[in-house]
Short mmCIF file of C-alpha atoms and ligand atoms in Angstrom, two decimals:
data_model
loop_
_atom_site.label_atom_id
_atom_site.label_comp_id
_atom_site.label_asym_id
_atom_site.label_seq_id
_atom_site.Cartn_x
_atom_site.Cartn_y
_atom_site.Cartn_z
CA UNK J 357 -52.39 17.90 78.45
CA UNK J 358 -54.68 20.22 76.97
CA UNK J 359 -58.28 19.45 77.02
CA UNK J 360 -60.42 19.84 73.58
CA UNK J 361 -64.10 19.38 73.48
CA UNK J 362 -65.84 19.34 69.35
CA UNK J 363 -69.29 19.33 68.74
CA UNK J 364 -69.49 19.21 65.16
CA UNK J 365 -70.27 17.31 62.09
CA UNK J 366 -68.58 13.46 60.94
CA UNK J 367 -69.39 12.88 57.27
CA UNK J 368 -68.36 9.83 55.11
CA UNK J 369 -66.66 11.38 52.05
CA UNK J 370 -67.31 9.77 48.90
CA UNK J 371 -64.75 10.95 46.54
CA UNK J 372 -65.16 9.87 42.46
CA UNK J 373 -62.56 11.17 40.58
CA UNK J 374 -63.55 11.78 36.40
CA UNK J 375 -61.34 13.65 33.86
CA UNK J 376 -64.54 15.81 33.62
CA UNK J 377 -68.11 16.35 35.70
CA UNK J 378 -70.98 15.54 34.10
CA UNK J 379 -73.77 18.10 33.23
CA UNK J 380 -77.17 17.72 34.11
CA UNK J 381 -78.49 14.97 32.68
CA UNK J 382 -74.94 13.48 31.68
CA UNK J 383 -73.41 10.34 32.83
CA UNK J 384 -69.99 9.97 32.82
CA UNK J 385 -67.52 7.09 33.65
CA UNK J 386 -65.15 7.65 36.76
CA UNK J 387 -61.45 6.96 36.72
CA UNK J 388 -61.74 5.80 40.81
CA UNK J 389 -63.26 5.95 43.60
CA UNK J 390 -62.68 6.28 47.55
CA UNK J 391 -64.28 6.36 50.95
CA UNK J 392 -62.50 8.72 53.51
CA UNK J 393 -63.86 9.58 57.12
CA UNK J 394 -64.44 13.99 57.12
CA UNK J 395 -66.80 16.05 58.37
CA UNK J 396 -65.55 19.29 59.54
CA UNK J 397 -65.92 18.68 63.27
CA UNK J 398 -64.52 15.20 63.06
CA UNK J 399 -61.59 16.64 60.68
CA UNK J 400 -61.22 19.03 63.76
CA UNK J 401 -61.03 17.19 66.13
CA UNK J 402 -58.89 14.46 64.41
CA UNK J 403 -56.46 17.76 63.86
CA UNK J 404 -56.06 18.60 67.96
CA UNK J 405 -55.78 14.92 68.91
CA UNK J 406 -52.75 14.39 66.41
CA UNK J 407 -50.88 17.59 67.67
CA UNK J 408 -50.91 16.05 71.42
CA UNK J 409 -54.24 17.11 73.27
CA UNK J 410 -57.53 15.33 74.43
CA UNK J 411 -60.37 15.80 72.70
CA UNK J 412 -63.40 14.54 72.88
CA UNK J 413 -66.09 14.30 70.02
CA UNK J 414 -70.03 15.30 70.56
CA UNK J 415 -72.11 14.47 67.88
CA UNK J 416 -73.52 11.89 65.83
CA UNK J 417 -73.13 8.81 63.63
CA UNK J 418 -75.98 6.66 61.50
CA UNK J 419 -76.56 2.70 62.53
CA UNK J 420 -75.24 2.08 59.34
CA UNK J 421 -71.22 0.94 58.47
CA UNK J 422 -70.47 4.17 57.84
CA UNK J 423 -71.04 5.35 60.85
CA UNK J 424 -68.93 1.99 62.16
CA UNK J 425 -66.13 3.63 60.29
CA UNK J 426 -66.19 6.82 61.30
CA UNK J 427 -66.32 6.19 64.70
CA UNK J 428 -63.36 3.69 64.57
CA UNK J 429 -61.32 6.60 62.48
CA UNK J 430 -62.01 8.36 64.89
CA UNK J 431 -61.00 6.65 68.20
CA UNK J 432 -57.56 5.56 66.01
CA UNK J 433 -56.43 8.96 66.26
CA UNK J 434 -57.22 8.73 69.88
CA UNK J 435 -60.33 11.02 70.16
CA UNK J 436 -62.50 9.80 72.80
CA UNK J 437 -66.05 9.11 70.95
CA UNK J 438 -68.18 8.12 74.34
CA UNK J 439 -70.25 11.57 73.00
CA UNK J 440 -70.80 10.59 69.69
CA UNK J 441 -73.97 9.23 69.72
CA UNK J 442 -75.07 6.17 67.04
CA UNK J 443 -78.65 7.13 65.91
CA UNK J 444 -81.12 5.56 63.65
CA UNK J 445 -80.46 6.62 59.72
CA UNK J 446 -77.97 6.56 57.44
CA UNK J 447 -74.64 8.50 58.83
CA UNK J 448 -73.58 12.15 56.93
CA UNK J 449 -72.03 11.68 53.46
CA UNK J 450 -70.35 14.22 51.54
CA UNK J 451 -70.71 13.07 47.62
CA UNK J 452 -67.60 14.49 45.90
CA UNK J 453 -66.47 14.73 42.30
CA UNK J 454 -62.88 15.52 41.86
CA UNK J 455 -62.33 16.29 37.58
CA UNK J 456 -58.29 15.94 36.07
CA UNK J 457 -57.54 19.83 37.39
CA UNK J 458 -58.52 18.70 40.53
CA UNK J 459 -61.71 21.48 40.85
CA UNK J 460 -64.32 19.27 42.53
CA UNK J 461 -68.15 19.99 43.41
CA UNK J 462 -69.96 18.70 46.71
CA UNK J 463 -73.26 17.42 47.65
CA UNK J 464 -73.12 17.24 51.31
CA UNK J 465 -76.35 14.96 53.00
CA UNK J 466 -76.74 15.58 56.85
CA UNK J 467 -77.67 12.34 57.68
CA UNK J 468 -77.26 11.82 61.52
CA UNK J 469 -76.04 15.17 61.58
CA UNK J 470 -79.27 16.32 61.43
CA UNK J 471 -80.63 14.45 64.62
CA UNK J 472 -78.25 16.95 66.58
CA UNK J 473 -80.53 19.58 67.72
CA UNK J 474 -79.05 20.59 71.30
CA UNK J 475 -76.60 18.89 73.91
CA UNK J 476 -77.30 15.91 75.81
CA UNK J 477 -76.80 14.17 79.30
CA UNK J 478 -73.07 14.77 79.78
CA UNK J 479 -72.42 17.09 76.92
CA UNK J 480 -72.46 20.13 79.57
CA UNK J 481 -69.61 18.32 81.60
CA UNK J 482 -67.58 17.54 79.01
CA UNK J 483 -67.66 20.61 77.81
CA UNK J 484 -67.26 21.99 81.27
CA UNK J 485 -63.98 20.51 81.72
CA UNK J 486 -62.47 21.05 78.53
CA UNK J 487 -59.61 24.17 77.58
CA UNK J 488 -62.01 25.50 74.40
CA UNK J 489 -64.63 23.89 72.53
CA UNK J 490 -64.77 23.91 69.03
CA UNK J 491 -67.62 24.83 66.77
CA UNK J 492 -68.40 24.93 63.12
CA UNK J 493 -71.84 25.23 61.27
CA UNK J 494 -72.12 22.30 59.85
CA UNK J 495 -74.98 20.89 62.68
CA UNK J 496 -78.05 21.94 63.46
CA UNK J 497 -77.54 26.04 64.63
CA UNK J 498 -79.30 25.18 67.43
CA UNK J 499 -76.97 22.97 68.74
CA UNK J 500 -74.21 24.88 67.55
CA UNK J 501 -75.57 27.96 69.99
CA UNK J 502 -76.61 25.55 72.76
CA UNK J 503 -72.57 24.53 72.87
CA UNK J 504 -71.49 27.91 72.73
CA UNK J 505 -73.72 28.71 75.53
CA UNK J 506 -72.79 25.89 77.71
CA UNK J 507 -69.33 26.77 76.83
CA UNK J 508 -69.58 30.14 77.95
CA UNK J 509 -71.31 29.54 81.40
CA UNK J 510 -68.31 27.46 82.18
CA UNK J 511 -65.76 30.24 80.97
CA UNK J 512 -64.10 27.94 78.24
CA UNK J 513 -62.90 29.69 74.86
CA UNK J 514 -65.13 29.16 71.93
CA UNK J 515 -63.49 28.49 68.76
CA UNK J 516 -66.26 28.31 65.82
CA UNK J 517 -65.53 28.06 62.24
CA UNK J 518 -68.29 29.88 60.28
CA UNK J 519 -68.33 27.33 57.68
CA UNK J 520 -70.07 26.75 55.33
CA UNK J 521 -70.50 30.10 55.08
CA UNK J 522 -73.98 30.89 56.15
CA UNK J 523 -76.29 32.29 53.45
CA UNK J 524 -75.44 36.46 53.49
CA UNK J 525 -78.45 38.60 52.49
CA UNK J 526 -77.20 40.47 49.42
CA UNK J 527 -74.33 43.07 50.60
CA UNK J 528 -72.52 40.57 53.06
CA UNK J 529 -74.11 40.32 57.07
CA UNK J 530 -74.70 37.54 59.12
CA UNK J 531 -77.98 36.04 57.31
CA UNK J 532 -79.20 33.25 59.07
CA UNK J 533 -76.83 32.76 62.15
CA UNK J 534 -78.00 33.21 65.42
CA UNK J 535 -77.40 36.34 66.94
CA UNK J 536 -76.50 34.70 70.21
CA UNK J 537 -73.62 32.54 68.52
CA UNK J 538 -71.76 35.37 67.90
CA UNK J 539 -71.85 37.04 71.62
CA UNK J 540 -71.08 33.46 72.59
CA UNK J 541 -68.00 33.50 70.25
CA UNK J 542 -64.17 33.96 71.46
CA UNK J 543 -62.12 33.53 68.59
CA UNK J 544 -63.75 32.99 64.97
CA UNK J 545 -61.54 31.73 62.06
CA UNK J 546 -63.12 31.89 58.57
CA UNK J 547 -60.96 31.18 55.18
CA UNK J 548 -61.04 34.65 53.08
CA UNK J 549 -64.00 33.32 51.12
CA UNK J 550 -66.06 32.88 54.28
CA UNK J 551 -64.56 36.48 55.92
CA UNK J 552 -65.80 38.02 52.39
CA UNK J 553 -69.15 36.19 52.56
CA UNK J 554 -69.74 37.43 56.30
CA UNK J 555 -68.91 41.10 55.37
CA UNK J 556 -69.62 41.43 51.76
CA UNK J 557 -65.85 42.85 51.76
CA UNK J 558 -63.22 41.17 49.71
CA UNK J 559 -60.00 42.31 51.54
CA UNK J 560 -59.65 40.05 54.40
CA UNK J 561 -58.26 43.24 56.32
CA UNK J 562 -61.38 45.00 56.29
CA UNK J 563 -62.98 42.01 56.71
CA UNK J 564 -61.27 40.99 59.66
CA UNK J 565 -62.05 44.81 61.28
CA UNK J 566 -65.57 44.15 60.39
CA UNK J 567 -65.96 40.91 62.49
CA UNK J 568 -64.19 42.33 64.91
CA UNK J 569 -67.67 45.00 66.02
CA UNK J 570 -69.23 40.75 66.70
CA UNK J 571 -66.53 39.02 68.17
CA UNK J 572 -63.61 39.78 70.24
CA UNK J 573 -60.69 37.83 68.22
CA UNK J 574 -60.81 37.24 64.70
CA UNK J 575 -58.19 34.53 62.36
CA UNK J 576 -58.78 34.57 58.63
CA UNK J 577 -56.97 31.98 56.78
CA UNK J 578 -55.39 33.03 53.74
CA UNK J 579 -54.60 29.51 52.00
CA UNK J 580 -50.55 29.60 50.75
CA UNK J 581 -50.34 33.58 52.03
CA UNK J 582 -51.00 32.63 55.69
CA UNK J 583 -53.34 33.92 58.18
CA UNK J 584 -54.53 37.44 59.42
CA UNK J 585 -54.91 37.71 63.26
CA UNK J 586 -57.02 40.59 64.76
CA UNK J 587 -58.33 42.13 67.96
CA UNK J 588 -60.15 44.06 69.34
CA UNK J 589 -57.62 47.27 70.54
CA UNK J 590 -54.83 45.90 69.21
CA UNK J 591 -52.64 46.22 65.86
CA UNK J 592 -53.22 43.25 63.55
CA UNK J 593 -51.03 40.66 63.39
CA UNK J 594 -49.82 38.57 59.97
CA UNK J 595 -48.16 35.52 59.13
CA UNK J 596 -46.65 33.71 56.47
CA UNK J 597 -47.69 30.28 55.92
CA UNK J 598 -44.06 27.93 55.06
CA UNK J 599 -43.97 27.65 51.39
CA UNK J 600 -44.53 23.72 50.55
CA UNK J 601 -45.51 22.10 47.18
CA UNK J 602 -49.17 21.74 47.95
CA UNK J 603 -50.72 18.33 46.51
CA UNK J 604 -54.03 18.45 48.52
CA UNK J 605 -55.48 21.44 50.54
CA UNK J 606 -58.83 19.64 51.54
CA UNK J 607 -58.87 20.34 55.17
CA UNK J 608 -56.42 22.52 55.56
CA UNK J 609 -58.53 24.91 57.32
CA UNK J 610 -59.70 22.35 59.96
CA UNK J 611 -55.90 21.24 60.25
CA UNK J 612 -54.82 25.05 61.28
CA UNK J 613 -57.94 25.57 63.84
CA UNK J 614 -57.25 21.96 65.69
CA UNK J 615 -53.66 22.83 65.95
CA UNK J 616 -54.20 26.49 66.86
CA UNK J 617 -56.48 25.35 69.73
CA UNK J 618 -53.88 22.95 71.01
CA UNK J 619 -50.96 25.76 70.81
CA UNK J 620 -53.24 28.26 72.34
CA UNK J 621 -54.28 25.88 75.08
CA UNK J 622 -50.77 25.26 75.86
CA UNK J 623 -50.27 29.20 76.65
CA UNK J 624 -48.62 30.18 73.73
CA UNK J 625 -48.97 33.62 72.37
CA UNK J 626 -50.82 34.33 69.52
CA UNK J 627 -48.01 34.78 66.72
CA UNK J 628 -46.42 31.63 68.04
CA UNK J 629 -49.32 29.67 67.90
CA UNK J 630 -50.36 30.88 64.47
CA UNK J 631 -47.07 29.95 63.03
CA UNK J 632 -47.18 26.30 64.87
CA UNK J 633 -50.71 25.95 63.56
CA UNK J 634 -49.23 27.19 59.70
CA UNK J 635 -46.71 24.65 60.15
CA UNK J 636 -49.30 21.42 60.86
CA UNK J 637 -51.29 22.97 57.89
CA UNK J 638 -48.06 23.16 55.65
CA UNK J 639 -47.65 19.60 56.37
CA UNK J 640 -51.34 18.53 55.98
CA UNK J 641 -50.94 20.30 52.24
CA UNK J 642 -48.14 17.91 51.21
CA UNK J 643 -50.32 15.00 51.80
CA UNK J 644 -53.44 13.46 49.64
CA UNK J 645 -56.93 13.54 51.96
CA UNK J 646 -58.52 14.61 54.60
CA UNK J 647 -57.50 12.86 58.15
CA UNK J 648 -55.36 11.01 56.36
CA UNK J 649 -53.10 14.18 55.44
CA UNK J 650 -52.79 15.65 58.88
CA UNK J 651 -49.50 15.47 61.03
CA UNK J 652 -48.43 14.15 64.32
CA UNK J 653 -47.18 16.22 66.74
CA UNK J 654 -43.87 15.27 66.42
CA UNK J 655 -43.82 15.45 62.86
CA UNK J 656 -45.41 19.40 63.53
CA UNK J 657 -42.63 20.15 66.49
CA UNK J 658 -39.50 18.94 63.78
CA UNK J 659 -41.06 21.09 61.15
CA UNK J 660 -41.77 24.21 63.29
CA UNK J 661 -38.16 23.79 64.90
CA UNK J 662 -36.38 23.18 61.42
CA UNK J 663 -38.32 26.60 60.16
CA UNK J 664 -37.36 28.51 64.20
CA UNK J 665 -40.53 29.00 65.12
CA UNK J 666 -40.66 27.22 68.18
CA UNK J 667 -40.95 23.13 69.77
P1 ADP E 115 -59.60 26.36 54.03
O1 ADP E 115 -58.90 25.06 53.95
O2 ADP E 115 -60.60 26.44 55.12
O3 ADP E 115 -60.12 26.86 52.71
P2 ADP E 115 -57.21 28.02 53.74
O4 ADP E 115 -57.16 27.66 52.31
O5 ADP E 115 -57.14 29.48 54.08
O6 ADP E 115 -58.50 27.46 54.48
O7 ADP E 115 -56.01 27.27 54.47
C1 ADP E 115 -55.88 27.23 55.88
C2 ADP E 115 -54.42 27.32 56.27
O8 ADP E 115 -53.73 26.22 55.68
C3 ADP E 115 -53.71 28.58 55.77
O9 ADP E 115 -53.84 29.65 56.68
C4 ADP E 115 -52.27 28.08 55.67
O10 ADP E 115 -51.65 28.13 56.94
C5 ADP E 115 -52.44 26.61 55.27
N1 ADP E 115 -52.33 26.45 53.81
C6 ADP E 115 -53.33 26.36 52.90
N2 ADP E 115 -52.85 26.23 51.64
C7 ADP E 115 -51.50 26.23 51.77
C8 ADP E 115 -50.40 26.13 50.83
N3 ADP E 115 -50.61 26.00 49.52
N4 ADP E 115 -49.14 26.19 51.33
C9 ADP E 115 -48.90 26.31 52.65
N5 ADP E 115 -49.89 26.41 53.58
C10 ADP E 115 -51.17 26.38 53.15
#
C-alpha cells in the first residue's frame, strides 16, 4: 500500500450561508449554518486515505471540541492522527460566508496551526518511511521547509501546494517563500490563479515553463478544463478533466493532489495518474463539502474504468 505522510493545516470550517454578505458595518440574517472538518492538509490527506493509501497526519489541533472533531474526522477516513498533536488554544477555523450565487469570502484564523513551527520527535521517521510527503502553505513556512528538508534527506518526493498563494511583490515572483522550499520541491501543483500569482503570467503555459527554472515537475490545475503537466526537458503534457455537473468545487484541488500522490505512488505514469486524479476530482465536484464530497477508491476505480482510463 502506498505510504503518504501530510504535514499541513486542519481547520474547522464554519460555513453561514446569506442571500447576500454584509458590508462593513452591516448585519445581516443567515439562511443556515454548518460546521465541516477542512484545512488544506487535513482535506489532503483525507483525499489519499479515501483512494486506498496510508497516510499519516503531522500537525496540530486546539484542546478545544473542535479540535475533538477534527481529529475524529479524521481517523474515520482512516488517517492515522498519532502526529497530530492537541495543543493549548482554540483549534484553526476558517469563517465562511457562502451568498445565493454561491461566491463566498473567507476569514481563515490559524489557531493551533500556528503552534507548528518545525517537526517533532518522530516526525523525521514518519516522514522517512513514507512514498511522498505532502506540503501546502497553510503552516508556519518554517515548518513547511523543515518537512521538505527532512523529506529530502530521506529521498521521498515532495508534493507542496503553494496555496494560499504567497504574497507576490508586484510583477509575480516568489515573495515571501523560502528559497530553500523550492530546491526542496519535487512536484508543485498550483490552481491557475496561484501559477499566475507565482509568475505574474496569466497563461498557465507560460506559467508552468516559468516554475519549471524552480522546480523540476510542475501540475497546474485548470478547474473544469483539466490540468497542465510539465517538466523539465520534456514536451508538456494536457488533460481533460470528465465533464460532470459541478454542484461544489471547494476542495477540489486538494481532492486531485491526494489522489495524484496515491496514483503516482503506485507507479503509474504521469498521464495516467493525472487522469485517475481528474476522475476523484470529477467526483468530489458532484458532491456538496469539503471531506464530505471526496470519493472512495472504488467509487474513483468504476468511474476511471467507465471513462477507459485505467482501474
Ligand atoms: P482548486 O480547487 O485548487 O481551485 P481547480 O479549480 O483547478 O483547483 O480544480 C482542481 C481539479 O479539480 C481540476 O484540475 C479538475 O480535475 C477538477 N475540477 C475542478 N472543477 C471541475 C469541474 N467543474 N468539472 C470537472 N472537474 C473539475
Amino acid at each position: 500500500m502506498t505510504a503518504i505522510a501530510v504535514l499541513g493545516s486542519t481547520n474547522m470550517d464554519l460555513v453561514a450561508y446569506v442571500p447576500k454578505a454584509p458590508r462593513l458595518g452591516e448585519t445581516v440574517t443567515g439562511r443556515a449554518f454548518r460546521t465541516a472538518p477542512g484545512g488544506k492538509g487535513a482535506n489532503q490527506a483525507v483525499a489519499a486515505a479515501r483512494c486506498g493509501a496510508e497516510v499519516v497526519m503531522i500537525g496540530a489541533v486546539g484542546a478545544d471540541d473542535f479540535g475533538v472533531r477534527l481529529r475524529s474526522a479524521l481517523a474515520a477516513s482512516g488517517v492515522v492522527t498519532a502526529a497530530l498533536r492537541t495543543v493549548e488554544g482554540p483549534s484553526g477555523t476558517a469563517h465562511i460566508t457562502v451568498d445565493d450565487e454561491g461566491a463566498n469570502s473567507i476569514i481563515v484564523v490559524p489557531g493551533a496551526n500556528a503552534s507548528v513551527t518545525g517537526l517533532e520527535a518522530g516526525d523525521d521517521r514518519r516522514i522517512g518511511a513514507a512514498g511522498a510527503l505532502l506540503l501546502q502553505l497553510e503552516l508556519p513556512l518554517e515548518a513547511v521547509l523543515a518537512g521538505a528538508l527532512a523529506a529530502r534527506a530521506h529521498g521521498v518526493r515532495t508534493v507542496l501546494t503553494p496555496a494560499p498563494a504567497p504574497e507576490a511583490p508586484p510583477g509575480g515572483g516568489w515573495g515571501t517563500l523560502p528559497a530553500g522550499l523550492l530546491a526542496a520541491t519535487d512536484l508543485l501543483v498550483p490552481n491557475e490563479h496561484e501559477a499566475a500569482a507565482l509568475t505574474g503570467l496569466t497563461d498557465p503555459h507560460r506559467a508552468a515553463a516559468a516554475l519549471l527554472e524552480d522546480v523540476p515537475e510542475v501540475v497546474v490545475t485548470l478547474g473544469a478544463a483539466g490540468s497542465l503537466y510539465a517538466a523539465r526537458g520534456q514536451e508538456p503534457l494536457t488533460v481533460p478533466a470528465p465533464q460532470v455537473r459541478a454542484v461544489d468545487t471547494t476542495a477540489a484541488g486538494d481532492t486531485f493532489v491526494g489522489a495524484l500522490a496515491v496514483a503516482l505512488g503506485e507507479g503509474r505514469p504521469m498521464r495516467d495518474a493525472l487522469a485517475w486524479a481528474s476522475c476523484a476530482a470529477a467526483l468530489s465536484v458532484q458532491r456538496r463539502g469539503a471531506q464530505d464530497s471526496m470519493p472512495s477508491r472504488a467509487e474513483v476505480d468504476a468511474f476511471a474504468a467507465d471513462r477507459g482510463t485505467g482501474r
